[in-house]
């Protein structure tokens, strides 16, 4: 695995009095742009806000202040009680909180729409073209063939299934391979959003199909082959079973998982406390390991966590220096990032947990920024144990596969400064209108690979490879030709804009494989977790051939 240092991190940055994500403006995002392409390269975090001491009566200010959403008020109240919170806690609340999280109520209830498509905030590959899901279905068929065509015990698991379109396209395709279709025992959908769960049920089971609740989750019966479908809120609720062959897909799921952000700072010896400060300590934490900053004479390098705190009352986009590249159509951000003045339990533990992070501290030093996603490691650990077995759940014969498609560095570098807010296809501040703003961050593919390999000796990793290469090898061009042919012979339908159905298919597949620097074929990557086979067989799309 490579541990190259990101280009951005080579520049040294320093703390000063106010913080903003400074960005280099690029062309405005086109309508219905995928989330990854909303990314505008960040400059390094050049300055950080000092936590303001409370002014006059903070409690009164909190109550009187106009917060942009009910969730913003709730977050501010929580922060006034606990002190600034880790970015991961903020993201988790914004995305999946019961009180108006982005995926758990705010969007559908207040706006009568969902997150996807032209009316929504962003568009994803399965929503762009049916071929995407079809080829992923085929990929799992090739794995099933290569792994001995097991006649039962196959499980299809999707994490973060959105509208259910990807699973629908996969299942329709797998029906063309009856022996595999008959081997499927159950389908599991890991979904945090109650309304998207219902959308998925309607698509995969029909609007009339009943949904029942059990201790595990929600159940219904799929229109394809009458297969049972189970919805759970986390992957942990899916019972592990060593006889099963799990086929797991995660598309644009990992980018929605909460991240912690850290900055490396040079601490003068007199003020280099090594104990987490209670005020900065996060409420949920893992046990700390001592950092290497004690008993030294010169300045020492320490990781410090970037925490979220409210912006000063009366802040404006101007006073907060909201970057020009971010739309200012939103109210001024309610929150901002602040650099913890002392180590937190997370800052002592997480950045010391991998040689990749430690080498950044050594090579880049003061000013280095990194993002770490512990939830991504948990999911990778789970996928790997299901496929390859683990000390806790031994598996006699590793089987199954996981395919992770998302955006993030494909060269082993650690993501940095990648948090973004998206609203109605435009970049906005990630701290504006919490709950109404989609938040996402680059995926650390190397971190996922590392966690998976650590969890199970029975797996191996392939990729990441560019989405464009993956889809082309899987046959996107050929499948598009079939659809174009069918569209031109069977229909003369044109869209309002006068585009023919064939042209729509053509444009869609070209978009998915576009390998220009900001093209989806380049920005999105695919990574596979397979049963360990000493590297003797590569999966299709990752340099291997179909094994029948
Ligand atoms: N895979 C889909 C949707 C991507 S959006 C597509 O490509 O179109 C992210 C999805 O993950 C949504 O379905 C969202 O509700 C779900 N999600 C986000 N955070 C989650 C979490 N912590 N646990 C479970 N599901 C989550």
Coordinates of N, CA, C and O in Angstrom, one line a residue, residues 17 62 86 90 105 135 145 189 284 361 369 373 413 420 477 479 497:
X17 N -5.9 33.8 13.5 CA -7.1 34.2 14.3 C -8.4 33.8 13.8 O -9.4 33.7 14.5
X62 N -28.0 32.3 23.0 CA -28.4 31.0 22.4 C -29.9 31.0 22.1 O -30.3 30.6 21.0
X86 N -16.6 17.1 18.0 CA -15.8 16.6 16.9 C -16.6 16.8 15.6 O -17.9 16.7 15.6
X90 N -20.8 16.2 14.6 CA -21.6 17.2 13.9 C -22.2 16.6 12.6 O -23.4 16.7 12.3
X105 N -35.3 12.9 7.6 CA -36.5 13.7 7.8 C -36.5 15.1 7.3 O -37.5 15.6 6.8
X135 N -24.4 -3.7 -14.9 CA -23.0 -4.2 -14.9 C -22.5 -4.7 -13.5 O -21.7 -5.6 -13.4
X145 N -19.8 -17.3 -10.3 CA -19.3 -18.3 -11.2 C -17.8 -18.7 -10.8 O -17.5 -19.9 -10.6
X189 N -30.8 -4.7 3.0 CA -30.6 -3.3 2.7 C -30.3 -2.5 4.0 O -31.2 -2.5 4.9
X284 N -18.0 10.9 22.8 CA -17.8 9.5 22.5 C -16.3 9.3 22.2 O -15.8 10.1 21.4
X361 N 2.8 13.1 9.7 CA 3.2 13.9 10.8 C 4.8 14.1 10.6 O 5.2 15.3 10.8
X369 N -2.8 18.4 7.4 CA -4.2 18.1 7.7 C -4.6 16.7 7.3 O -4.2 16.3 6.2
X373 N -12.0 8.5 9.0 CA -13.3 8.0 9.1 C -13.4 6.7 9.9 O -13.3 5.6 9.2
X413 N -3.1 8.2 -0.9 CA -3.0 9.4 -0.1 C -4.2 9.5 0.9 O -5.3 9.0 0.6
X420 N -17.5 18.6 2.1 CA -18.3 19.6 1.3 C -19.8 19.6 1.6 O -20.3 18.6 2.1
X477 N -19.9 -0.2 -23.1 CA -20.1 0.2 -24.5 C -21.0 -0.7 -25.3 O -22.0 -0.3 -25.9
X479 N -23.2 -2.8 -24.0 CA -24.6 -2.8 -23.5 C -25.3 -1.5 -24.0 O -26.5 -1.6 -24.3
X497 N -36.7 18.5 -24.7 CA -35.6 19.3 -25.3 C -35.3 18.8 -26.7 O -34.4 19.3 -27.4

